[in-house]
PDB file of C-alpha atoms in Angstrom:
ATOM      1  CA  MET A   1       0.000   0.000   0.000  1.00 58.00           C
ATOM      2  CA  ALA A   2       1.351   3.429  -0.967  1.00 76.00           C
ATOM      3  CA  ASP A   3       1.811   5.974   1.796  1.00 93.00           C
ATOM      4  CA  ARG A   4      -1.259   8.176   2.003  1.00 97.00           C
ATOM      5  CA  LYS A   5       0.548  11.287   3.159  1.00 98.00           C
ATOM      6  CA  ALA A   6       0.860  14.879   2.010  1.00 98.00           C
ATOM      7  CA  LYS A   7       2.580  18.094   3.037  1.00 98.00           C
ATOM      8  CA  ILE A   8       1.447  21.431   1.629  1.00 98.00           C
ATOM      9  CA  THR A   9       2.504  24.987   2.402  1.00 98.00           C
ATOM     10  CA  ARG A  10       0.673  28.051   1.101  1.00 98.00           C
ATOM     11  CA  GLU A  11       1.745  31.650   1.622  1.00 98.00           C
ATOM     12  CA  THR A  12      -0.263  34.715   0.660  1.00 98.00           C
ATOM     13  CA  GLY A  13      -0.356  38.344   1.749  1.00 97.00           C
ATOM     14  CA  GLU A  14      -2.945  37.307   4.344  1.00 97.00           C
ATOM     15  CA  SER A  15      -1.651  34.030   5.790  1.00 98.00           C
ATOM     16  CA  GLN A  16       1.104  31.436   5.946  1.00 98.00           C
ATOM     17  CA  ILE A  17      -0.313  27.933   6.329  1.00 98.00           C
ATOM     18  CA  SER A  18       1.510  24.594   6.522  1.00 98.00           C
ATOM     19  CA  VAL A  19      -0.290  21.247   6.773  1.00 98.00           C
ATOM     20  CA  GLU A  20       1.157  17.750   7.018  1.00 98.00           C
ATOM     21  CA  ILE A  21      -1.246  14.797   6.995  1.00 98.00           C
ATOM     22  CA  ASN A  22      -1.053  11.009   7.236  1.00 98.00           C
ATOM     23  CA  LEU A  23      -4.380   9.266   6.632  1.00 98.00           C
ATOM     24  CA  ASP A  24      -3.103   5.989   8.069  1.00 97.00           C
ATOM     25  CA  GLY A  25      -1.784   7.388  11.319  1.00 97.00           C
ATOM     26  CA  ASN A  26      -2.818   6.904  14.931  1.00 97.00           C
ATOM     27  CA  GLY A  27      -4.383  10.291  15.658  1.00 98.00           C
ATOM     28  CA  SER A  28      -1.277  12.234  16.726  1.00 98.00           C
ATOM     29  CA  TYR A  29      -1.413  15.962  16.182  1.00 98.00           C
ATOM     30  CA  ASN A  30       0.497  19.193  16.594  1.00 98.00           C
ATOM     31  CA  ILE A  31      -1.781  22.130  15.820  1.00 98.00           C
ATOM     32  CA  ASP A  32      -1.059  25.836  16.213  1.00 98.00           C
ATOM     33  CA  THR A  33      -3.361  28.296  14.462  1.00 98.00           C
ATOM     34  CA  GLY A  34      -3.380  30.897  17.230  1.00 97.00           C
ATOM     35  CA  ASN A  35      -7.084  30.284  17.845  1.00 98.00           C
ATOM     36  CA  GLY A  36      -7.640  27.913  20.765  1.00 98.00           C
ATOM     37  CA  MET A  37     -11.153  26.846  19.767  1.00 98.00           C
ATOM     38  CA  PHE A  38     -10.138  26.176  16.150  1.00 98.00           C
ATOM     39  CA  ASP A  39      -7.136  24.160  17.377  1.00 98.00           C
ATOM     40  CA  HIS A  40      -9.511  22.167  19.575  1.00 98.00           C
ATOM     41  CA  MET A  41     -11.816  21.396  16.621  1.00 98.00           C
ATOM     42  CA  LEU A  42      -8.928  20.342  14.362  1.00 98.00           C
ATOM     43  CA  ALA A  43      -7.642  18.081  17.141  1.00 98.00           C
ATOM     44  CA  GLN A  44     -10.978  16.227  16.989  1.00 98.00           C
ATOM     45  CA  LEU A  45     -10.436  15.520  13.279  1.00 98.00           C
ATOM     46  CA  SER A  46      -7.058  14.019  14.037  1.00 98.00           C
ATOM     47  CA  ARG A  47      -7.816  12.045  17.180  1.00 98.00           C
ATOM     48  CA  HIS A  48     -11.156  10.560  16.138  1.00 98.00           C
ATOM     49  CA  GLY A  49     -10.233  10.100  12.475  1.00 98.00           C
ATOM     50  CA  LEU A  50      -6.903   8.435  13.361  1.00 98.00           C
ATOM     51  CA  ILE A  51      -5.293  10.963  11.046  1.00 98.00           C
ATOM     52  CA  ASP A  52      -1.851  12.281  11.979  1.00 98.00           C
ATOM     53  CA  LEU A  53      -2.054  16.039  11.538  1.00 98.00           C
ATOM     54  CA  ASN A  54       0.430  18.881  11.835  1.00 98.00           C
ATOM     55  CA  VAL A  55      -0.954  22.372  11.232  1.00 98.00           C
ATOM     56  CA  SER A  56       0.826  25.702  11.542  1.00 98.00           C
ATOM     57  CA  ALA A  57      -1.053  28.888  10.663  1.00 98.00           C
ATOM     58  CA  LYS A  58      -0.063  32.520  10.972  1.00 98.00           C
ATOM     59  CA  GLY A  59      -1.528  35.631   9.432  1.00 97.00           C
ATOM     60  CA  ASP A  60      -3.354  38.933   9.699  1.00 97.00           C
ATOM     61  CA  THR A  61      -5.407  38.146  12.792  1.00 96.00           C
ATOM     62  CA  HIS A  62      -5.666  41.877  13.523  1.00 95.00           C
ATOM     63  CA  VAL A  63      -8.514  41.901  10.972  1.00 96.00           C
ATOM     64  CA  GLY A  64     -10.192  38.856  12.559  1.00 96.00           C
ATOM     65  CA  TRP A  65     -10.002  35.083  12.126  1.00 98.00           C
ATOM     66  CA  HIS A  66     -11.563  34.741   8.667  1.00 98.00           C
ATOM     67  CA  HIS A  67      -8.331  34.461   6.660  1.00 98.00           C
ATOM     68  CA  ILE A  68      -6.608  32.008   9.020  1.00 98.00           C
ATOM     69  CA  ILE A  69      -9.614  29.685   9.249  1.00 98.00           C
ATOM     70  CA  GLU A  70     -10.573  29.841   5.568  1.00 98.00           C
ATOM     71  CA  ASP A  71      -6.987  29.406   4.371  1.00 98.00           C
ATOM     72  CA  THR A  72      -6.419  26.483   6.730  1.00 98.00           C
ATOM     73  CA  GLY A  73      -9.504  24.890   5.167  1.00 98.00           C
ATOM     74  CA  ILE A  74      -8.003  25.428   1.708  1.00 98.00           C
ATOM     75  CA  VAL A  75      -4.642  23.883   2.588  1.00 98.00           C
ATOM     76  CA  LEU A  76      -6.039  21.028   4.693  1.00 98.00           C
ATOM     77  CA  GLY A  77      -8.517  20.184   1.926  1.00 98.00           C
ATOM     78  CA  ARG A  78      -5.769  20.119  -0.702  1.00 98.00           C
ATOM     79  CA  ALA A  79      -3.539  17.994   1.526  1.00 98.00           C
ATOM     80  CA  LEU A  80      -6.404  15.569   2.103  1.00 98.00           C
ATOM     81  CA  LYS A  81      -7.025  15.326  -1.644  1.00 97.00           C
ATOM     82  CA  GLU A  82      -3.347  14.740  -2.377  1.00 97.00           C
ATOM     83  CA  ALA A  83      -3.077  12.062   0.323  1.00 98.00           C
ATOM     84  CA  VAL A  84      -6.133  10.198  -1.017  1.00 97.00           C
ATOM     85  CA  GLY A  85      -4.642  10.190  -4.510  1.00 95.00           C
ATOM     86  CA  ASP A  86      -6.739   8.330  -7.093  1.00 95.00           C
ATOM     87  CA  ALA A  87      -8.937   6.930  -4.278  1.00 95.00           C
ATOM     88  CA  ALA A  88      -8.363   3.343  -5.399  1.00 94.00           C
ATOM     89  CA  GLY A  89      -9.837   0.878  -2.928  1.00 95.00           C
ATOM     90  CA  ILE A  90     -11.513   3.337  -0.568  1.00 96.00           C
ATOM     91  CA  THR A  91     -14.937   2.637   0.949  1.00 97.00           C
ATOM     92  CA  ARG A  92     -15.998   6.081  -0.376  1.00 97.00           C
ATOM     93  CA  MET A  93     -19.274   6.788   1.490  1.00 98.00           C
ATOM     94  CA  ALA A  94     -19.931   6.903   5.235  1.00 98.00           C
ATOM     95  CA  HIS A  95     -22.099   8.542   7.858  1.00 98.00           C
ATOM     96  CA  THR A  96     -21.764   9.008  11.598  1.00 98.00           C
ATOM     97  CA  TYR A  97     -23.956  10.182  14.446  1.00 98.00           C
ATOM     98  CA  VAL A  98     -22.046  11.673  17.379  1.00 98.00           C
ATOM     99  CA  PRO A  99     -23.550  12.902  20.669  1.00 98.00           C
ATOM    100  CA  LEU A 100     -21.904  15.287  23.099  1.00 98.00           C
ATOM    101  CA  ASP A 101     -24.072  15.766  26.172  1.00 98.00           C
ATOM    102  CA  GLU A 102     -27.268  17.426  24.883  1.00 98.00           C
ATOM    103  CA  ALA A 103     -25.918  17.863  21.330  1.00 98.00           C
ATOM    104  CA  LEU A 104     -26.281  15.366  18.493  1.00 98.00           C
ATOM    105  CA  ALA A 105     -24.694  15.735  15.056  1.00 98.00           C
ATOM    106  CA  LEU A 106     -25.003  13.723  11.859  1.00 98.00           C
ATOM    107  CA  VAL A 107     -22.265  13.955   9.224  1.00 98.00           C
ATOM    108  CA  VAL A 108     -22.466  12.184   5.861  1.00 98.00           C
ATOM    109  CA  VAL A 109     -19.491  12.009   3.491  1.00 98.00           C
ATOM    110  CA  ASP A 110     -19.158  10.838  -0.102  1.00 98.00           C
ATOM    111  CA  TYR A 111     -15.556  11.002  -1.286  1.00 97.00           C
ATOM    112  CA  SER A 112     -16.726  11.433  -4.875  1.00 95.00           C
ATOM    113  CA  GLY A 113     -14.187  13.953  -6.131  1.00 95.00           C
ATOM    114  CA  ARG A 114     -16.932  16.582  -6.206  1.00 95.00           C
ATOM    115  CA  GLY A 115     -16.685  19.167  -3.452  1.00 97.00           C
ATOM    116  CA  PHE A 116     -20.114  20.241  -2.246  1.00 98.00           C
ATOM    117  CA  ALA A 117     -21.388  20.966   1.257  1.00 98.00           C
ATOM    118  CA  ILE A 118     -24.753  21.457   2.928  1.00 98.00           C
ATOM    119  CA  ILE A 119     -24.414  22.593   6.547  1.00 98.00           C
ATOM    120  CA  ASP A 120     -27.469  22.807   8.809  1.00 98.00           C
ATOM    121  CA  ALA A 121     -25.923  23.615  12.175  1.00 96.00           C
ATOM    122  CA  SER A 122     -27.738  26.565  13.832  1.00 94.00           C
ATOM    123  CA  LEU A 123     -24.618  27.813  15.629  1.00 97.00           C
ATOM    124  CA  SER A 124     -24.186  31.150  17.364  1.00 97.00           C
ATOM    125  CA  ASP A 125     -21.128  32.775  18.947  1.00 97.00           C
ATOM    126  CA  SER A 126     -21.713  32.001  22.637  1.00 96.00           C
ATOM    127  CA  ASP A 127     -19.385  29.353  24.150  1.00 97.00           C
ATOM    128  CA  MET A 128     -17.184  29.451  21.024  1.00 98.00           C
ATOM    129  CA  GLY A 129     -14.167  31.273  22.483  1.00 96.00           C
ATOM    130  CA  ASP A 130     -12.523  33.461  19.825  1.00 95.00           C
ATOM    131  CA  MET A 131     -13.910  31.464  16.889  1.00 97.00           C
ATOM    132  CA  PRO A 132     -16.925  33.069  15.202  1.00 97.00           C
ATOM    133  CA  ALA A 133     -19.614  30.437  14.707  1.00 97.00           C
ATOM    134  CA  SER A 134     -20.106  31.437  11.057  1.00 97.00           C
ATOM    135  CA  LEU A 135     -16.526  30.325  10.371  1.00 98.00           C
ATOM    136  CA  VAL A 136     -17.361  26.740  11.369  1.00 98.00           C
ATOM    137  CA  THR A 137     -19.694  26.579   8.380  1.00 98.00           C
ATOM    138  CA  HIS A 138     -17.239  28.434   6.148  1.00 98.00           C
ATOM    139  CA  PHE A 139     -14.358  26.130   7.130  1.00 98.00           C
ATOM    140  CA  LEU A 140     -16.415  23.004   6.425  1.00 98.00           C
ATOM    141  CA  GLU A 141     -17.571  24.328   3.046  1.00 98.00           C
ATOM    142  CA  THR A 142     -13.992  25.237   2.105  1.00 98.00           C
ATOM    143  CA  LEU A 143     -12.601  21.889   3.288  1.00 98.00           C
ATOM    144  CA  SER A 144     -15.220  20.005   1.265  1.00 98.00           C
ATOM    145  CA  ARG A 145     -14.619  22.045  -1.889  1.00 98.00           C
ATOM    146  CA  GLU A 146     -10.828  21.813  -1.788  1.00 98.00           C
ATOM    147  CA  GLY A 147     -10.819  18.217  -0.542  1.00 98.00           C
ATOM    148  CA  GLY A 148     -13.163  17.073  -3.315  1.00 97.00           C
ATOM    149  CA  PHE A 149     -15.822  15.389  -1.205  1.00 98.00           C
ATOM    150  CA  ASN A 150     -19.569  15.753  -0.724  1.00 98.00           C
ATOM    151  CA  LEU A 151     -20.430  16.755   2.841  1.00 98.00           C
ATOM    152  CA  HIS A 152     -23.785  16.951   4.587  1.00 98.00           C
ATOM    153  CA  VAL A 153     -23.912  18.143   8.211  1.00 98.00           C
ATOM    154  CA  ARG A 154     -26.983  18.355  10.388  1.00 98.00           C
ATOM    155  CA  VAL A 155     -27.170  19.207  14.079  1.00 98.00           C
ATOM    156  CA  LEU A 156     -30.180  17.256  15.316  1.00 98.00           C
ATOM    157  CA  ALA A 157     -30.164  18.495  18.920  1.00 98.00           C
ATOM    158  CA  GLY A 158     -28.229  20.813  21.183  1.00 98.00           C
ATOM    159  CA  ALA A 159     -28.139  24.075  23.084  1.00 97.00           C
ATOM    160  CA  ASN A 160     -24.430  24.673  23.789  1.00 98.00           C
ATOM    161  CA  ASN A 161     -22.560  25.859  20.687  1.00 98.00           C
ATOM    162  CA  HIS A 162     -19.247  24.364  21.808  1.00 98.00           C
ATOM    163  CA  HIS A 163     -20.932  20.965  22.182  1.00 98.00           C
ATOM    164  CA  LYS A 164     -22.665  21.228  18.788  1.00 98.00           C
ATOM    165  CA  SER A 165     -19.469  22.258  17.016  1.00 98.00           C
ATOM    166  CA  GLU A 166     -17.378  19.559  18.683  1.00 98.00           C
ATOM    167  CA  ALA A 167     -19.967  16.900  17.848  1.00 98.00           C
ATOM    168  CA  ILE A 168     -19.788  18.010  14.196  1.00 98.00           C
ATOM    169  CA  PHE A 169     -16.002  17.747  14.037  1.00 98.00           C
ATOM    170  CA  LYS A 170     -15.971  14.371  15.781  1.00 98.00           C
ATOM    171  CA  ALA A 171     -18.640  13.058  13.414  1.00 98.00           C
ATOM    172  CA  LEU A 172     -16.700  14.397  10.424  1.00 98.00           C
ATOM    173  CA  ALA A 173     -13.571  12.660  11.705  1.00 98.00           C
ATOM    174  CA  LYS A 174     -15.349   9.315  12.067  1.00 98.00           C
ATOM    175  CA  SER A 175     -17.045   9.664   8.683  1.00 98.00           C
ATOM    176  CA  LEU A 176     -13.796  10.519   6.894  1.00 98.00           C
ATOM    177  CA  ARG A 177     -12.053   7.629   8.616  1.00 98.00           C
ATOM    178  CA  ALA A 178     -14.757   5.192   7.459  1.00 98.00           C
ATOM    179  CA  ALA A 179     -15.038   6.628   3.939  1.00 98.00           C
ATOM    180  CA  LEU A 180     -11.277   6.596   3.363  1.00 97.00           C
ATOM    181  CA  THR A 181     -10.689   3.136   4.842  1.00 96.00           C
ATOM    182  CA  LEU A 182      -9.376   0.728   2.224  1.00 95.00           C
ATOM    183  CA  ASP A 183     -11.856  -2.049   1.487  1.00 94.00           C
ATOM    184  CA  PRO A 184      -9.988  -5.317   0.764  1.00 92.00           C
ATOM    185  CA  ARG A 185     -12.897  -6.548  -1.361  1.00 92.00           C
ATOM    186  CA  ARG A 186     -12.280  -3.721  -3.831  1.00 88.00           C
ATOM    187  CA  GLU A 187      -8.730  -4.974  -4.498  1.00 85.00           C
ATOM    188  CA  GLY A 188      -7.547  -1.475  -5.333  1.00 86.00           C
ATOM    189  CA  GLU A 189     -10.327  -0.650  -7.797  1.00 93.00           C
ATOM    190  CA  ILE A 190     -11.784   2.847  -8.088  1.00 92.00           C
ATOM    191  CA  PRO A 191     -15.168   2.932  -6.278  1.00 92.00           C
ATOM    192  CA  SER A 192     -17.092   4.485  -9.175  1.00 93.00           C
ATOM    193  CA  THR A 193     -18.840   3.200 -12.291  1.00 90.00           C
ATOM    194  CA  LYS A 194     -17.061   6.057 -14.130  1.00 91.00           C
ATOM    195  CA  GLY A 195     -13.707   4.462 -13.328  1.00 88.00           C
ATOM    196  CA  ILE A 196     -12.363   7.665 -11.777  1.00 90.00           C
ATOM    197  CA  ILE A 197     -12.961   9.802  -8.693  1.00 90.00           C
ATOM    198  CA  GLY A 198     -12.882  13.431  -9.717  1.00 77.00           C
TER     199      GLY A 198
END
């Protein structure tokens, strides 16, 4: 089996982002974006997806967190896409329900090569630290587009925004892990009648 790893760095006038990813890791992570809540959410992707993840992000935070969070979504999505490669042998589709106290999230993933996201999360800024709730949705949309996967997110219950957001990221982690797991019955074939993912 080829290593499913990638390392991408992107520098613009607004941010400097570096992401290193190993899809077949054990959930180790080293994340420093400068935003504690965002770091906490990315840690969920790593730990519960068993994805080794190193993220370093710096930028113009004096204008807010939009550029750092959006640009991290761009780079992480591209690294994910590169690590998956031609997607030969992957399970491709998966869904996960994750509770966190009163919150319940459903995340459905189709690693189809087509980035498209529908997010129904009803998040507001309370209990979110320095991370604006609107950027949770924007990050997920950006990650899906750049990563080339279909993503549906629905928060089915919850009152605390931290709990709802964390349940989403944990469910995304579990869904990505299941969708990107290699299925031995496929014997390395592309999981599409088209013969390609993309």
